[in-house]
Amino acid sequence: MSLREKIDLTKLPKHIAIIMDGNGRWAKKRLLPRIIGHTNGVKTVKRIVELARELNIQVLTLYAFSTENWQRPKDEVSGIMTLLKTYLKSELENMIENQVSFRVIGDISKMSAEIQTELKNAIEKTKDMKGLVLNIALNYGSRQEILMACKNLIDKGIKNPTEQDLSDSLYTKGLPDPDLLIRTSGEMRISNFLLWQIAYTEIYITDVLWPDFKDEEFYKAIVEFQKRERRFGKI
Ligand code: FPP
């Protein structure tokens, strides 16, 4: 029985979030520049989006660029931005064709005007799509997001907010919390990603580097998720 056949299609995670780590190490192992690792990382992004669509997953959230990633060498940052631009240009038609709704979480006001235009265009053109919600985290940091949410609540004059009020002030407003968080390349940390939203999320960490995270690895994560017993604090 293949791994794909082992997936119980009635118990799929609604929302999968991924910390895509290991592009640099993938390149280093091959004595290639880091940006080649990111280029191959984008190939994995395309494949995983396709697989998530095929499985009818509702939401896929990918951590592409953190608030801390600006501290990387200038060339690497601009290389990642170019990859993002190329990705948006080459994938927009494909997204529309496949009913993918493209969204961003994070503060994009710090990105270049050109990228902001491309992002807003993709968001606008796919906003009514009924299929997979593809959420890309860009200049995203969870503490910054929670702080922003608190400020929003103050601005709205909500003095005694509920958990729902806070959830509704986050970038992920209206989306279900992730059921499954995948981190590639073995690091055992959350790295300021979706801290509020992952309160009850199952975490799956694999040593596989992001550019190598393809069909079987994705299926393996889902099969593993389906073996877990989720209790949400109950017995
Ligand atoms: C982690 O690898 C990867 C990143 C910080 C950037 C991810 C960006 C992309 C895949 C490209 C742009 C995204 C889209 C959606 C088109 P790392 O560099 O931290 O690897 P290392 O830990 O091995 O050095």
Coordinates of C-alpha atoms and ligand atoms in Angstrom, one line a residue:
M1 CA 0.0 0.0 0.0
S2 CA 1.5 3.4 -1.0
L3 CA 1.6 6.2 1.6
R4 CA -0.9 8.1 -0.5
E5 CA -3.4 5.3 -0.1
K6 CA -2.8 5.2 3.7
I7 CA -4.3 8.7 4.0
D8 CA -7.8 8.7 5.4
L9 CA -9.5 11.2 3.2
T10 CA -12.3 11.7 5.9
K11 CA -9.8 12.9 8.5
L12 CA -7.6 15.4 6.7
P13 CA -6.2 18.4 8.5
K14 CA -8.1 21.5 7.4
H15 CA -5.2 23.8 7.8
I16 CA -1.5 22.8 7.4
A17 CA 1.2 25.3 8.3
I18 CA 4.8 24.8 7.3
I19 CA 8.2 26.2 8.4
M20 CA 10.2 25.7 5.3
D21 CA 13.7 25.3 6.6
G22 CA 16.9 23.9 5.2
N23 CA 17.4 25.6 1.8
G24 CA 20.8 26.9 2.8
R25 CA 22.0 23.5 4.1
W26 CA 20.7 21.8 1.0
A27 CA 22.8 24.2 -1.1
K28 CA 25.9 23.9 1.2
K29 CA 25.8 20.1 0.9
R30 CA 26.2 20.5 -2.8
L31 CA 28.8 23.3 -2.6
L32 CA 26.3 25.6 -4.3
P33 CA 25.4 29.2 -3.4
R34 CA 22.5 29.5 -0.9
I35 CA 20.2 31.2 -3.4
I36 CA 20.2 27.9 -5.4
G37 CA 18.8 26.3 -2.3
H38 CA 16.0 28.9 -2.3
T39 CA 15.4 28.4 -6.0
N40 CA 14.9 24.6 -5.3
G41 CA 12.8 25.5 -2.3
V42 CA 10.4 27.3 -4.6
K43 CA 10.1 24.1 -6.7
T44 CA 8.9 22.4 -3.5
V45 CA 6.5 25.2 -2.8
K46 CA 4.9 24.6 -6.2
R47 CA 4.6 20.9 -5.7
I48 CA 3.2 21.1 -2.1
V49 CA 0.6 23.6 -3.2
E50 CA -0.4 21.2 -6.0
L51 CA -0.6 18.2 -3.5
A52 CA -2.6 20.3 -1.0
R53 CA -5.0 21.1 -3.8
E54 CA -5.4 17.5 -4.9
L55 CA -6.2 16.5 -1.3
N56 CA -8.7 19.3 -0.9
I57 CA -6.9 20.8 2.1
Q58 CA -8.6 24.1 2.9
V59 CA -5.7 26.2 4.1
L60 CA -1.9 26.0 3.5
T61 CA 0.3 28.6 5.3
L62 CA 3.9 28.8 4.4
Y63 CA 6.6 30.7 6.3
A64 CA 8.6 32.3 3.5
F65 CA 10.2 35.4 5.2
S66 CA 10.3 36.3 8.9
T67 CA 10.8 39.7 10.5
E68 CA 14.3 38.5 11.4
N69 CA 15.2 37.4 7.9
W70 CA 16.1 41.0 6.9
Q71 CA 19.3 40.5 8.8
R72 CA 20.6 38.0 6.2
P73 CA 23.2 39.2 3.7
K74 CA 21.7 41.8 1.3
D75 CA 22.3 39.5 -1.7
E76 CA 20.3 36.7 -0.2
V77 CA 17.4 39.0 0.8
S78 CA 17.2 40.5 -2.7
G79 CA 17.5 37.0 -4.2
I80 CA 14.6 35.7 -2.2
M81 CA 12.5 38.8 -3.2
T82 CA 13.3 38.2 -6.8
L83 CA 12.2 34.6 -6.4
L84 CA 9.0 35.7 -4.8
K85 CA 8.3 38.2 -7.7
T86 CA 9.0 35.5 -10.3
Y87 CA 6.8 33.1 -8.4
L88 CA 3.9 35.5 -8.4
K89 CA 4.2 36.4 -12.0
S90 CA 4.5 32.8 -13.2
E91 CA 1.9 31.3 -10.9
L92 CA -1.0 33.8 -10.9
E93 CA -2.8 32.3 -14.0
N94 CA -2.3 28.8 -12.5
M95 CA -3.8 29.9 -9.2
I96 CA -6.9 31.4 -10.9
E97 CA -7.3 28.2 -13.1
N98 CA -7.2 26.1 -10.0
Q99 CA -9.3 28.3 -7.7
V100 CA -6.5 29.0 -5.3
S101 CA -7.0 32.1 -3.1
F102 CA -3.7 33.8 -2.5
R103 CA -3.2 35.7 0.7
V104 CA -0.4 37.1 2.8
I105 CA 0.1 37.3 6.5
G106 CA 2.7 39.8 7.8
D107 CA 3.5 43.4 7.4
I108 CA 4.1 43.9 3.7
S109 CA 4.4 47.7 4.0
K110 CA 8.2 47.1 4.5
M111 CA 8.6 45.3 1.2
S112 CA 9.5 47.1 -2.1
A113 CA 6.7 49.0 -3.9
E114 CA 7.1 46.6 -6.8
I115 CA 6.5 43.5 -4.7
Q116 CA 3.7 45.1 -2.8
T117 CA 2.0 45.8 -6.2
E118 CA 2.5 42.2 -7.3
L119 CA 1.2 40.9 -4.0
K120 CA -1.9 43.1 -3.9
N121 CA -2.6 42.2 -7.6
A122 CA -2.5 38.4 -6.8
I123 CA -4.6 38.9 -3.6
E124 CA -7.2 41.0 -5.5
K125 CA -7.4 38.7 -8.5
T126 CA -7.9 35.5 -6.4
K127 CA -10.0 36.9 -3.6
D128 CA -13.2 35.1 -4.7
M129 CA -11.6 31.8 -5.5
K130 CA -13.3 28.9 -3.7
G131 CA -10.5 26.4 -3.5
L132 CA -7.3 26.2 -1.4
V133 CA -6.4 29.3 0.6
L134 CA -2.6 29.7 0.1
N135 CA -1.3 31.9 2.9
I136 CA 2.2 33.1 2.5
A137 CA 3.9 34.6 5.6
L138 CA 6.1 37.5 4.6
N139 CA 7.8 39.9 7.0
Y140 CA 5.8 37.9 9.5
G141 CA 6.5 37.6 13.2
S142 CA 4.0 36.2 15.6
R143 CA 4.7 38.5 18.5
Q144 CA 4.4 41.5 16.2
E145 CA 1.1 40.1 15.0
I146 CA -0.3 39.6 18.5
L147 CA 0.8 43.1 19.5
M148 CA -0.9 44.5 16.4
A149 CA -4.0 42.6 17.4
C150 CA -3.9 44.1 20.9
K151 CA -3.6 47.6 19.5
N152 CA -6.5 46.9 17.1
L153 CA -8.6 45.9 20.1
I154 CA -7.7 49.1 22.0
D155 CA -8.5 51.2 18.9
K156 CA -11.9 49.5 18.7
G157 CA -12.5 50.3 22.3
I158 CA -12.9 46.7 23.3
K159 CA -11.9 46.8 27.0
N160 CA -12.7 43.2 27.9
P161 CA -11.7 41.1 24.8
T162 CA -12.6 37.4 24.4
E163 CA -10.3 34.9 22.7
Q164 CA -12.5 35.2 19.6
D165 CA -12.0 39.0 19.6
L166 CA -8.2 38.5 19.6
S167 CA -8.4 35.8 16.9
D168 CA -10.4 38.1 14.8
S169 CA -7.7 40.8 15.0
L170 CA -5.0 38.6 13.7
Y171 CA -3.8 38.3 10.0
T172 CA -5.5 34.8 10.0
K173 CA -8.9 36.2 10.8
G174 CA -11.7 33.9 9.6
L175 CA -9.3 30.9 9.0
P176 CA -9.4 27.7 11.1
D177 CA -6.3 27.3 13.3
P178 CA -3.7 25.0 11.9
D179 CA -4.3 21.3 12.7
L180 CA -0.8 20.3 11.6
L181 CA 2.5 22.3 11.7
I182 CA 5.3 20.8 9.7
R183 CA 8.9 21.9 10.2
T184 CA 11.6 20.6 7.9
S185 CA 15.3 20.2 8.5
G186 CA 15.2 19.0 12.1
E187 CA 15.2 22.1 14.2
M188 CA 13.0 21.7 17.3
R189 CA 11.6 25.3 17.5
I190 CA 8.7 27.4 16.5
S191 CA 10.7 30.5 15.5
N192 CA 8.0 33.1 16.2
F193 CA 5.4 31.4 13.9
L194 CA 1.7 31.5 14.6
L195 CA 2.1 31.4 18.4
W196 CA -1.5 32.1 19.2
Q197 CA -2.9 29.9 16.4
I198 CA -1.0 26.7 17.2
A199 CA -2.2 26.3 20.8
Y200 CA -3.6 22.8 20.0
T201 CA -1.8 22.1 16.7
E202 CA 0.0 18.8 16.2
I203 CA 3.7 19.4 15.4
Y204 CA 5.6 17.2 12.9
I205 CA 9.3 17.7 12.5
T206 CA 11.4 16.0 9.9
D207 CA 15.1 16.0 9.2
V208 CA 14.4 16.3 5.4
L209 CA 15.6 19.6 4.0
W210 CA 12.9 21.8 2.4
P211 CA 14.1 21.3 -1.2
D212 CA 13.8 17.6 -0.7
F213 CA 10.4 17.7 0.9
K214 CA 8.3 16.2 -1.9
D215 CA 5.2 13.9 -2.3
E216 CA 6.2 11.1 0.0
E217 CA 7.4 13.4 2.7
F218 CA 4.2 15.4 2.6
Y219 CA 2.0 12.2 2.7
K220 CA 4.2 10.8 5.6
A221 CA 3.4 14.0 7.6
I222 CA -0.3 13.6 7.1
V223 CA -0.3 9.9 7.9
E224 CA 1.6 10.6 11.1
F225 CA -0.9 13.4 11.9
Q226 CA -3.7 10.9 11.5
K227 CA -2.2 8.5 14.0
R228 CA -2.2 11.1 16.7
E229 CA -5.1 11.3 19.2
R230 CA -6.1 14.9 19.6
R231 CA -7.7 15.7 22.9
F232 CA -7.6 19.5 23.1
G233 CA -6.9 19.3 26.8
K234 CA -9.7 16.8 27.5
I235 CA -9.1 13.1 28.5
Ligands
FPP1 C1 14.7 28.6 5.1 O1 15.9 28.0 4.7 C2 14.1 29.3 4.0 C3 13.8 30.6 4.0 C4 14.1 31.6 5.1 C5 13.3 31.3 2.8 C6 12.2 30.5 2.1 C7 11.9 31.2 0.8 C8 11.6 30.5 -0.3 C9 11.3 29.1 -0.4 C10 11.4 31.3 -1.5 C11 10.3 32.4 -1.6 C12 9.0 31.9 -1.3 C13 7.9 31.7 -2.1 C14 6.6 31.4 -1.5 C15 8.0 31.8 -3.6 P1 17.3 28.6 5.3 O2 17.9 29.5 4.4 O3 17.0 29.1 6.7 O4 18.1 27.3 5.4 P2 19.3 26.9 6.4 O5 18.6 26.9 7.8 O6 19.7 25.5 6.0 O7 20.3 27.9 6.2

